[in-house]
Tab-separated table of C-alpha atoms in Angstrom:
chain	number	residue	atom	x	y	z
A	274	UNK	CA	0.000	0.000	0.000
A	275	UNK	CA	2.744	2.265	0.891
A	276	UNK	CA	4.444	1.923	-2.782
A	277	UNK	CA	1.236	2.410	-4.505
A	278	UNK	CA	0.948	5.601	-2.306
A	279	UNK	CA	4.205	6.653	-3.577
A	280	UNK	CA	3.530	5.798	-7.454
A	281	UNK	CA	0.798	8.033	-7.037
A	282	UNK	CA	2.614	10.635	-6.040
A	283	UNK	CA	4.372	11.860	-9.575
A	284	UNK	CA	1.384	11.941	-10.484
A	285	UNK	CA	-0.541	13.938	-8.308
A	286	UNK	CA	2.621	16.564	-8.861
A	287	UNK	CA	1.682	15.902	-12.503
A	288	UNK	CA	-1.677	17.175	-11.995
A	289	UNK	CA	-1.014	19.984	-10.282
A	290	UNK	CA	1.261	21.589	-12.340
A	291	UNK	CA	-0.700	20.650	-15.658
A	292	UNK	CA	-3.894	23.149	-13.516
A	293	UNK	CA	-0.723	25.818	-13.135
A	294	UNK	CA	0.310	25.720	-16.307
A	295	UNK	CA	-2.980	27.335	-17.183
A	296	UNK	CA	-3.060	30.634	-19.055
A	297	UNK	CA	-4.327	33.804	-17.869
A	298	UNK	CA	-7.586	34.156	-19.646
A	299	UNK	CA	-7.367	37.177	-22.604
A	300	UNK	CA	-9.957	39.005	-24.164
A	301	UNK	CA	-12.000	42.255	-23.135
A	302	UNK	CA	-13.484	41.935	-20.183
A	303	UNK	CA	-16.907	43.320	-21.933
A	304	UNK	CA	-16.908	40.602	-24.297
A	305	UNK	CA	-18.544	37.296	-24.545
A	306	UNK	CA	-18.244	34.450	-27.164
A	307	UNK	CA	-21.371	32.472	-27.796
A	308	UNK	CA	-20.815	29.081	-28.921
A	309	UNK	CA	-24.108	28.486	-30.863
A	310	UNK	CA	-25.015	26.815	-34.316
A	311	UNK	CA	-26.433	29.753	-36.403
A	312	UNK	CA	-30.159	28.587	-36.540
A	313	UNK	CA	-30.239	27.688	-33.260
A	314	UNK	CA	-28.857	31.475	-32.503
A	315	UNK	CA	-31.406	32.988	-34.368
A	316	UNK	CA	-33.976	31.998	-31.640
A	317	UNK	CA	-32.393	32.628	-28.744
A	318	UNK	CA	-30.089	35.734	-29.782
A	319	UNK	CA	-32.843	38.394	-28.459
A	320	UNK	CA	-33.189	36.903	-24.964
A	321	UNK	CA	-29.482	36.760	-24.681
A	322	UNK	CA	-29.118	40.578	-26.328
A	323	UNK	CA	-31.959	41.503	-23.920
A	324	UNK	CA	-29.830	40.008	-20.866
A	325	UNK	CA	-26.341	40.914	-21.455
A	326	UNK	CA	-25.891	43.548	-24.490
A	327	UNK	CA	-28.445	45.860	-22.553
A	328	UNK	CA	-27.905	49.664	-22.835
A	329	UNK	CA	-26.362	51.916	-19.931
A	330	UNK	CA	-26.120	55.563	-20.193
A	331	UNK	CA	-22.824	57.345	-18.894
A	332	UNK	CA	-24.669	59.666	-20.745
A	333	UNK	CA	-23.490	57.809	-23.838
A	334	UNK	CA	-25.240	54.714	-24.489
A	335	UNK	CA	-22.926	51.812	-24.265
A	336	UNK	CA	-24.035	47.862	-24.312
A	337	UNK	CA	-23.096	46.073	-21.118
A	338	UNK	CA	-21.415	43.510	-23.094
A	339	UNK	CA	-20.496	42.468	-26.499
A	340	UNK	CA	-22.064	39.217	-27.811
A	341	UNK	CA	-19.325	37.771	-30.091
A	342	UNK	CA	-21.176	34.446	-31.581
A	343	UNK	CA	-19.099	31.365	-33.367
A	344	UNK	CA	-19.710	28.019	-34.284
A	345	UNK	CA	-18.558	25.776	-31.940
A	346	UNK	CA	-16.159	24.183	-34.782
A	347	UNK	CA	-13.830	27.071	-33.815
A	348	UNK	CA	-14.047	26.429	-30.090
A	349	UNK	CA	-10.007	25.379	-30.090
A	350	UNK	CA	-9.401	29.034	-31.408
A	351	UNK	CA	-11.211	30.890	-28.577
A	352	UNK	CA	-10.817	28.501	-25.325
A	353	UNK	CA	-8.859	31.256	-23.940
A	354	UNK	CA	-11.226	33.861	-23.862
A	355	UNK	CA	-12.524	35.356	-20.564
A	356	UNK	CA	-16.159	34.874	-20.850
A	357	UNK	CA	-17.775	31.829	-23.159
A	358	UNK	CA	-21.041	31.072	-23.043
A	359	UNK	CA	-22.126	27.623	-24.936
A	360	UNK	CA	-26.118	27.394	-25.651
A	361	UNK	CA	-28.312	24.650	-27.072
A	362	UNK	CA	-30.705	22.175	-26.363
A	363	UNK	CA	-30.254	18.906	-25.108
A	364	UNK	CA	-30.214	16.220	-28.096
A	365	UNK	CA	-31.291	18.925	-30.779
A	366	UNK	CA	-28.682	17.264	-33.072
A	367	UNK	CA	-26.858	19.980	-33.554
A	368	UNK	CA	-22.843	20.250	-33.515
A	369	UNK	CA	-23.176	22.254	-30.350
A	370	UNK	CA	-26.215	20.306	-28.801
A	371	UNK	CA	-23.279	16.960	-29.427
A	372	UNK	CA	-20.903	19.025	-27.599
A	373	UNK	CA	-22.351	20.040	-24.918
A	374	UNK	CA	-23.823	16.448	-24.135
A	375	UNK	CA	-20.332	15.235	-24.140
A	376	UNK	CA	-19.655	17.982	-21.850
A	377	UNK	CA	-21.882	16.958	-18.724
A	378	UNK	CA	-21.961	13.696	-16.901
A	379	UNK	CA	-25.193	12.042	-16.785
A	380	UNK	CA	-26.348	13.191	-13.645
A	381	UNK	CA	-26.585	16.634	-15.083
A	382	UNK	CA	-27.894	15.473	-18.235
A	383	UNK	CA	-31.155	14.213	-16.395
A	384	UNK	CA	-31.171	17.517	-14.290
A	385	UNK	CA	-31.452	19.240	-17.556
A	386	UNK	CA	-34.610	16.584	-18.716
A	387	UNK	CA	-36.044	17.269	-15.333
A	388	UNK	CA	-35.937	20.760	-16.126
A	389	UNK	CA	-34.319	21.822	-12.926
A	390	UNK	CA	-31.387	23.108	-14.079
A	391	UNK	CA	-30.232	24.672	-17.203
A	392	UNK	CA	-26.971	26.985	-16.394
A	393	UNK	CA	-23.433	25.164	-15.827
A	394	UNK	CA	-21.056	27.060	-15.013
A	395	UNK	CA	-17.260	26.389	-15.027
A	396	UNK	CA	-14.420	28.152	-13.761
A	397	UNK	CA	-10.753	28.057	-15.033
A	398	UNK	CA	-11.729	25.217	-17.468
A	399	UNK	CA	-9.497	26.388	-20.157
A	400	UNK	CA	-7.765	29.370	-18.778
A	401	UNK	CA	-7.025	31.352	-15.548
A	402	UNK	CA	-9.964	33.622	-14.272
A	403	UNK	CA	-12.586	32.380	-16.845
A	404	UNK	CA	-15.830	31.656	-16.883
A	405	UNK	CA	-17.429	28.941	-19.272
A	406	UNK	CA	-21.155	29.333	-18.936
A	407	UNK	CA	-23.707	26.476	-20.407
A	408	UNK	CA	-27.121	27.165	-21.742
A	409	UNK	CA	-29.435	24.089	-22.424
A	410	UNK	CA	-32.956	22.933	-22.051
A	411	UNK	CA	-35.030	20.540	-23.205
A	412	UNK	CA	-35.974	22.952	-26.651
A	413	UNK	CA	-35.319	26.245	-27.626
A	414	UNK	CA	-38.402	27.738	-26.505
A	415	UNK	CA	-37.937	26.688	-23.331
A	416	UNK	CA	-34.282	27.831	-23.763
A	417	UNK	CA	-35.389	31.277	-24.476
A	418	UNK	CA	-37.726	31.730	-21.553
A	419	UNK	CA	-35.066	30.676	-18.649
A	420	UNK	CA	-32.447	33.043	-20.348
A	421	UNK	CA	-34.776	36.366	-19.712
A	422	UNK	CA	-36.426	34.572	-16.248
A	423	UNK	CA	-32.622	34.162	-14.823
A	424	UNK	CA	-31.322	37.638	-16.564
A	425	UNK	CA	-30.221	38.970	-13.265
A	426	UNK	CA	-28.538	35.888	-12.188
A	427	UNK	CA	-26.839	34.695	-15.659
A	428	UNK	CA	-25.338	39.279	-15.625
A	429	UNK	CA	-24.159	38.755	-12.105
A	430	UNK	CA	-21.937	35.889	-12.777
A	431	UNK	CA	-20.376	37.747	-15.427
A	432	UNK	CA	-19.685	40.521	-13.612
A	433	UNK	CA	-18.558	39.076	-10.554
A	434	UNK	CA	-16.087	37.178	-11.925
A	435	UNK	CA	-15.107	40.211	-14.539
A	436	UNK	CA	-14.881	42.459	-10.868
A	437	UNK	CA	-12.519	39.692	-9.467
A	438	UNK	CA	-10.274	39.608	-12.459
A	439	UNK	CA	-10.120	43.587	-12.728
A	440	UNK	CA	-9.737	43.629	-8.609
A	441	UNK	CA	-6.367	41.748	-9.145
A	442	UNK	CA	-5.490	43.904	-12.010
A	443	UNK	CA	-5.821	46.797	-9.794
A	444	UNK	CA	-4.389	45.904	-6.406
A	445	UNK	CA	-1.023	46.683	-5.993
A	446	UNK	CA	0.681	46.784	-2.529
A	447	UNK	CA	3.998	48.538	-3.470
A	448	UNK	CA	2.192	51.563	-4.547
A	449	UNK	CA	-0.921	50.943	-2.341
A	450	UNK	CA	-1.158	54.479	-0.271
A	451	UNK	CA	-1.329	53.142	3.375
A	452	UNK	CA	-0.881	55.743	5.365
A	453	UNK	CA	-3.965	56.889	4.109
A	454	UNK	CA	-5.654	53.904	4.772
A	455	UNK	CA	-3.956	53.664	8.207
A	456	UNK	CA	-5.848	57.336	8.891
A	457	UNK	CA	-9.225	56.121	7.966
A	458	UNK	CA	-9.128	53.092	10.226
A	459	UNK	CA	-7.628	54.357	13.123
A	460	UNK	CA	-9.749	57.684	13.220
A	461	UNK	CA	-13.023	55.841	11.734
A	462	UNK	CA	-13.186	52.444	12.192
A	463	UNK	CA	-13.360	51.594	8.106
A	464	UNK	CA	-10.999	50.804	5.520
A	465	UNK	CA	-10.817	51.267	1.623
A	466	UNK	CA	-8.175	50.265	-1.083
A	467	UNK	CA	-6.254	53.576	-2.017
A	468	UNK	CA	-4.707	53.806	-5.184
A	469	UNK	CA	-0.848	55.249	-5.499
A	470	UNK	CA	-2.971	58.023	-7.835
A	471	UNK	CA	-5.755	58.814	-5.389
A	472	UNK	CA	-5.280	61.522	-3.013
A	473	UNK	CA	-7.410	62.759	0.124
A	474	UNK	CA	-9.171	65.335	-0.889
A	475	UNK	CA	-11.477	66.226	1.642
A	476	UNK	CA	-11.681	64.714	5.731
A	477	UNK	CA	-14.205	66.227	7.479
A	478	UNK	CA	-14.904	64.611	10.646
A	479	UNK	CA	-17.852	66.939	11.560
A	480	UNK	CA	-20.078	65.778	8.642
A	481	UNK	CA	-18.666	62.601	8.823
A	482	UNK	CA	-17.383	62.622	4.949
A	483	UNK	CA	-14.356	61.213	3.303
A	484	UNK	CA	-13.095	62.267	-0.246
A	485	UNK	CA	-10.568	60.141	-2.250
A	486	UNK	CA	-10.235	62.155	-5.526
A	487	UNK	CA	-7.747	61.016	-8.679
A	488	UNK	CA	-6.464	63.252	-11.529
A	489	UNK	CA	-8.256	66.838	-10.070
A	490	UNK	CA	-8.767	69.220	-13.161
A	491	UNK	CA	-7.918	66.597	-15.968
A	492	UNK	CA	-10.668	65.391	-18.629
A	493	UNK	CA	-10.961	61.826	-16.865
A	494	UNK	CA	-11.378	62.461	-13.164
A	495	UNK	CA	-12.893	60.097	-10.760
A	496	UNK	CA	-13.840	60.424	-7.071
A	497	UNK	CA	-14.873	58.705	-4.500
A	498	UNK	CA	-16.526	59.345	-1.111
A	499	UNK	CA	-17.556	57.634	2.396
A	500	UNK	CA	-20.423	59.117	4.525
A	501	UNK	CA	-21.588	57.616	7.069
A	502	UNK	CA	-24.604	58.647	10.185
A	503	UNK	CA	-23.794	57.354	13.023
A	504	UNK	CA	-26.674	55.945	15.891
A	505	UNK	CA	-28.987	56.027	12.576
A	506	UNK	CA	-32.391	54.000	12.171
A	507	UNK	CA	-32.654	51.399	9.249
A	508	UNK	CA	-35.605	52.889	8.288
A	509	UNK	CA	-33.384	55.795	6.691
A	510	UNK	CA	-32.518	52.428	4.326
A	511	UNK	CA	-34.563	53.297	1.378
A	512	UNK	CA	-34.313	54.717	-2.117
A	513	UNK	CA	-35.895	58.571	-1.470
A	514	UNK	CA	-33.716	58.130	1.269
A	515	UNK	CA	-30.761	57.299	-0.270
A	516	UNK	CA	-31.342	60.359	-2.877
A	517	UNK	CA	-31.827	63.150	-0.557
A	518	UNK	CA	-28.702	61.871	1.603
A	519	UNK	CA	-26.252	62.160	-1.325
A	520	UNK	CA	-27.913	65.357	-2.818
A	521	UNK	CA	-27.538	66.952	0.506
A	522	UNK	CA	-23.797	65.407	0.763
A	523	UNK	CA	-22.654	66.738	-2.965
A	524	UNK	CA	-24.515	70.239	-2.281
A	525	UNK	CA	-21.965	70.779	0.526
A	526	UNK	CA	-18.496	69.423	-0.976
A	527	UNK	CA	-19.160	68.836	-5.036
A	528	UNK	CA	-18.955	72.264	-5.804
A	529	UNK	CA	-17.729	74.465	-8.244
A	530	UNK	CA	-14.279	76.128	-7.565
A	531	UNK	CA	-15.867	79.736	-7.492
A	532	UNK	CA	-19.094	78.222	-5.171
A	533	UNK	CA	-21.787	78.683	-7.670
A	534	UNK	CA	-22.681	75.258	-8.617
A	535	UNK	CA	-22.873	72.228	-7.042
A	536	UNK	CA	-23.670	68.369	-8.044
A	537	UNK	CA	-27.174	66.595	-7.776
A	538	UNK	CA	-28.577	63.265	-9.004
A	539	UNK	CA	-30.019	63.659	-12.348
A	540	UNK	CA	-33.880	62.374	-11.932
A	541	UNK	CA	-34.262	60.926	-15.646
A	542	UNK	CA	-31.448	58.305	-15.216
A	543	UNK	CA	-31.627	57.207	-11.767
A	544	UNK	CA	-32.307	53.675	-10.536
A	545	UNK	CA	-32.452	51.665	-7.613
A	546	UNK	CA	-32.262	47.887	-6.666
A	547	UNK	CA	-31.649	45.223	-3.514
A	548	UNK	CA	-28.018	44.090	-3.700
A	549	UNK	CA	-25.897	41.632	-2.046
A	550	UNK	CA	-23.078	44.033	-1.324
A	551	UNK	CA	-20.066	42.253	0.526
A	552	UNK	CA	-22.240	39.874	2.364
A	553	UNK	CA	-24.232	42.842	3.674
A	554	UNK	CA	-27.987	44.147	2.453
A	555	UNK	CA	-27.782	47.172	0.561
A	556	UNK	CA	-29.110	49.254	-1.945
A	557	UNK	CA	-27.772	49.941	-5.069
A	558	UNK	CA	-28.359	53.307	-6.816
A	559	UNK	CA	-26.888	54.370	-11.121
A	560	UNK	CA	-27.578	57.093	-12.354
A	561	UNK	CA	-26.067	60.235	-13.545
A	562	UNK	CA	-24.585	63.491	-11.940
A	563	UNK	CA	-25.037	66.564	-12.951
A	564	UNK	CA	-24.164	70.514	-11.649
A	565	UNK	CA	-27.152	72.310	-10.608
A	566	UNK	CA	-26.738	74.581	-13.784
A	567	UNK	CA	-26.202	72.290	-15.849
A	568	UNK	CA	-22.341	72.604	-17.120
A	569	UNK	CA	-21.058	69.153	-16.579
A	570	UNK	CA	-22.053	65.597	-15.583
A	571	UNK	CA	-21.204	62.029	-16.001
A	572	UNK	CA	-22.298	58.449	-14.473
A	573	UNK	CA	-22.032	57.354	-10.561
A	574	UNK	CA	-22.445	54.212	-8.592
A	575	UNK	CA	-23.750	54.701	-5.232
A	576	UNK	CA	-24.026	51.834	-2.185
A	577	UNK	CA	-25.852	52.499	0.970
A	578	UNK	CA	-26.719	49.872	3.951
A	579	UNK	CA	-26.865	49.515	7.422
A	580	UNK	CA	-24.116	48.037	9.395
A	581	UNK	CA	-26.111	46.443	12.789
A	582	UNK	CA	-23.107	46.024	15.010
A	583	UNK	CA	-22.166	49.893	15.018
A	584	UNK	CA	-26.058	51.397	13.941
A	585	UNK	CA	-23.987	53.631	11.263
A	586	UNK	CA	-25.660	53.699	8.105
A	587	UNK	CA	-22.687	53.787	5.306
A	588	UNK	CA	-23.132	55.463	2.105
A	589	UNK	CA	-20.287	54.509	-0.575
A	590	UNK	CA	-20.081	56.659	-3.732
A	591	UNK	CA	-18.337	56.613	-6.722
A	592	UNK	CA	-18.137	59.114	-9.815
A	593	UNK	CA	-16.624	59.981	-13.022
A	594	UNK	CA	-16.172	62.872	-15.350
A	595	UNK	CA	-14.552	62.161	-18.215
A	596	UNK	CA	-16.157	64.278	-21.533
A	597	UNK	CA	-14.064	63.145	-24.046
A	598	UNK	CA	-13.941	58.952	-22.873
A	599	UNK	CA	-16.825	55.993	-23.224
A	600	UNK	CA	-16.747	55.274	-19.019
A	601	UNK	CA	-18.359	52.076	-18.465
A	602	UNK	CA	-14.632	50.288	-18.260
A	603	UNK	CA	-14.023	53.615	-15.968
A	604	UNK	CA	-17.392	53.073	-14.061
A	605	UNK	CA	-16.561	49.575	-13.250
A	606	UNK	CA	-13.131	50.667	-12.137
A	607	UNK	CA	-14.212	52.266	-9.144
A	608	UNK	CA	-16.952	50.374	-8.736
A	609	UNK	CA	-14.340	47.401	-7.721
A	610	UNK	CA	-12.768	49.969	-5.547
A	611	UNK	CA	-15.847	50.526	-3.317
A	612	UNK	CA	-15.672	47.135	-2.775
A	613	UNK	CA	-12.736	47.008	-1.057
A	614	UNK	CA	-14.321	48.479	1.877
A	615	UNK	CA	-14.080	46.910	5.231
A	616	UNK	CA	-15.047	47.386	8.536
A	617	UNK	CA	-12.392	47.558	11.380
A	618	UNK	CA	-14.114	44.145	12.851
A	619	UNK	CA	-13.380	42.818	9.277
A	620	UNK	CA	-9.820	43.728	8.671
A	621	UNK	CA	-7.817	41.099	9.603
A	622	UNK	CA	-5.414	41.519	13.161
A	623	UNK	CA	-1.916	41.115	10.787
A	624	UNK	CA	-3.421	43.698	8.255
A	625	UNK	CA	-4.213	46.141	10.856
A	626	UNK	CA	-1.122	46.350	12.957
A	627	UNK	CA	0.734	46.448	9.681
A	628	UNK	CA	-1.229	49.608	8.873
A	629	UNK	CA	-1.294	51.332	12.001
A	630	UNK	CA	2.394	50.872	12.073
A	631	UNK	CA	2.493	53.534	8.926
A	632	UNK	CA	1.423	56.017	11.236
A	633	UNK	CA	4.006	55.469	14.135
């Protein structure tokens, strides 16, 4: 038994470095290559339009993502792209349909018949940091409906796994700007990821308001701030809320440099949903920005919820202003960025003595 245990072991070493050897995945992170024979396509290509290529305004109109579709004969070609979806149905006969039945075990196959399931997904199956995402029902019709029933589920994979990928990008620790973050914790009991480019533009303890600003006067600016009400009800947790908070925050520190404008939500744009943020209940707001008089605006991403243990009701808030740029890429940037926050109960013992040594 023992030499069997050790004739295994060459191979186990085997293994493991054949799942290293892995690629990054390439590709834009707003793209998506749908594996789909062309007539099958045809009838499910609006659901999956209506789910993923749906139009944001940042106040251009940009699609979420790209739908790229090929015939799954040139599968080998793309199997290092970031984002694949394959889609079709279960024993349709199709090229595809063949593939993807040699794909799944059998257990999953009769999931599928049983119609209880019809999204696989697969991480790192050909690449580092991808995401191979299976469509199939028992028809097309069927196919069609479960794409636009599961639309918010079959986005957020995307874009959680695009968010982890761009997270990585991002983080840095030699240019990471901890003294900053060092400030925040010790004298607020939070912590955010600040950039090497970010700077502090505004602490004001009395309104309880934190301002990380990057590139000031250029054409691509983007800013964040942290407000926060302390012994605050949950009840303030709601959208109207949530609006007349952040109007009332950028009417006292977005303002012009001569004082006669400031920033407020623009009403046309806005929206509002329940999100999982960080393990926490919270409320999502997009929308767009805009000066009181009109000169200048761009997109925003705003988070607000309730943390129980200290009854402070956080507000997160990103911007951008960039004119001249498209600014979803920009947009998702910082959106990554707000969710590096942390509570000081959530920052781990090693990370905070580390941090609070920056300021000794």
């Amino acid at each position: 038994m023992k030499t069997r245990n050790l004739l295994l072991i060459p191979l186990l070493i085997a293994l493991v470095a054949a799942c290293d050897a892995k690629k990054s995945a390439t590709g834009n992170e707003d793209e998506i290559y749908v594996f789909a024979d062309s007539t099958e396509y045809e009838q499910i290509e609006a659901s999956l339009l209506t789910v993923f290529s749906k139009i944001i305004y940042t106040p251009q109109p940009e699609n979420l993502f790209i739908l790229i579709r090929k015939d799954i004969s040139e599968l080998d070609k793309y199997k290092n792209k970031k984002n694949i979806i394959i889609a079709a149905p279960l024993g349709s006969g199709s090229n595809t349909s063949k593939y993807i039945d040699g794909l799944l075990d059998s257990q999953v196959k009769e999931m599928v018949r049983q119609d209880s399931v019809f999204v696989i997904n697969k991480y790192d199956l050909w690449a580092r940091g991808q995401l191979v995402m299976i469509l199939t029902a028992n028809d097309l019709t069927g196919l069609s409906k479960k794409i636009l029933n599961e639309h918010e589920n079959l986005l957020y994979y995307f874009q959680k796994i695009s968010n982890e990928r761009l997270f990585k990008s991002l983080y840095n620790s030699r240019y990471e700007k901890k003294e900053i973050e060092a400030k925040l914790l010790k004298n607020y009991g939070w912590l955010i990821y600040v950039q090497a480019d970010y700077h502090l533009a505004i602490d004001n303890p009395e309104h309880n308001f934190v301002w990380l600003r990057r590139a000031p006067g250029t054409d691509m600016e983007r800013w964040i701030f942290v407000h926060w009400i302390d012994n605050a009800s949950p009840l303030l947790l709601n959208k109207d809320s949530v609006y007349a908070i952040r109007n009332r925050i950028t009417e006292k520190f977005y303002r012009t440099s001569d004082d006669s404008s400031y920033v407020i939500i623009e009403d046309n744009y806005r929206t509002t949903k329940e999100v999982n943020f960080l393990g926490r209940y919270a409320l999502m707001t997009q929308g767009l920005w805009k000066m009181a008089d009109g000169s200048m605006g761009g997109p925003f991403i705003n988070y607000t919820f309730y943390d129980e243990p200290t009854r402070r009701l956080y507000m997160l808030d990103a911007s951008i202003y960039a004119p001249k740029y498209y600014k979803k890429k920009l947009i998702q940037q910082v959106d990554v960025l707000l969710q590096s926050f942390m509570t000081e109960r959530e920052v781990d013992p090693e990370k905070k003595e580390e941090l609070l040594e920056e300021l000794e």
